[in-house]
Coordinates of C-alpha atoms in Angstrom, one line a residue:
X252 CA 62.1 -16.0 -55.9
X253 CA 58.5 -16.7 -57.0
X254 CA 56.1 -13.9 -57.8
X255 CA 52.6 -14.1 -56.3
X256 CA 49.4 -12.1 -56.1
X257 CA 48.4 -9.5 -53.5
X258 CA 45.0 -8.1 -52.8
X259 CA 44.1 -5.4 -55.3
X260 CA 43.4 -1.8 -54.0
X261 CA 40.0 -1.0 -55.5
X262 CA 38.3 2.4 -55.6
X263 CA 34.7 2.8 -54.4
X264 CA 33.4 2.2 -58.0
X265 CA 35.4 -1.0 -58.3
X266 CA 34.2 -2.2 -54.9
X267 CA 30.6 -1.5 -55.9
X268 CA 31.0 -3.4 -59.2
X269 CA 32.6 -6.3 -57.3
X270 CA 29.8 -6.4 -54.7
X271 CA 27.2 -6.3 -57.5
X272 CA 28.8 -9.3 -59.2
X273 CA 28.9 -11.1 -55.9
X274 CA 25.2 -10.5 -55.4
X275 CA 24.4 -11.6 -58.9
X276 CA 26.5 -14.8 -58.6
X277 CA 25.7 -15.5 -54.9
X278 CA 29.4 -16.0 -54.4
X279 CA 32.3 -14.3 -52.7
X280 CA 35.0 -12.7 -54.9
X281 CA 38.5 -11.5 -54.1
X282 CA 40.4 -9.2 -56.4
X283 CA 44.2 -9.6 -56.8
X284 CA 47.1 -8.0 -58.7
X285 CA 50.7 -9.2 -59.2
X286 CA 53.1 -8.0 -56.6
X287 CA 54.4 -10.2 -53.9
X288 CA 57.9 -11.7 -54.0
X289 CA 58.1 -14.7 -51.8
X290 CA 61.1 -14.7 -49.5
X291 CA 63.9 -17.1 -49.7
X292 CA 64.3 -18.6 -46.2
X293 CA 67.0 -20.6 -44.6
X294 CA 66.1 -24.1 -43.3
X295 CA 66.1 -22.6 -39.7
X296 CA 63.8 -19.8 -40.7
X297 CA 61.5 -22.2 -42.6
X298 CA 61.3 -24.4 -39.5
X299 CA 60.4 -21.3 -37.4
X300 CA 57.6 -20.5 -39.8
X301 CA 56.3 -24.0 -39.9
X302 CA 56.3 -24.2 -36.1
X303 CA 54.2 -21.1 -35.9
X304 CA 51.9 -22.4 -38.6
X305 CA 51.3 -25.5 -36.5
X306 CA 50.8 -23.6 -33.3
X307 CA 48.3 -21.1 -34.9
X308 CA 46.7 -23.7 -37.2
X309 CA 47.2 -21.3 -40.2
X310 CA 49.2 -21.0 -43.4
X311 CA 51.7 -18.2 -43.3
X312 CA 53.0 -16.4 -46.4
X313 CA 56.5 -14.8 -46.0
X314 CA 57.3 -12.2 -48.6
X315 CA 59.9 -9.5 -49.3
X316 CA 59.1 -5.9 -48.4

């Protein structure tokens, strides 16, 4: 399995610092930490995910809980 990032839980101080930097840069910023383990799927499961991606016009990320 591959390891990917997940959204970081920031406290109020961290959020404020992030917003200040966003304002300074005039850009949007997202904070991540390591933590998601991508699921190993069978070919059938992968086909189901791809079908739903096509239907919803999104990219889905399937990970272990």
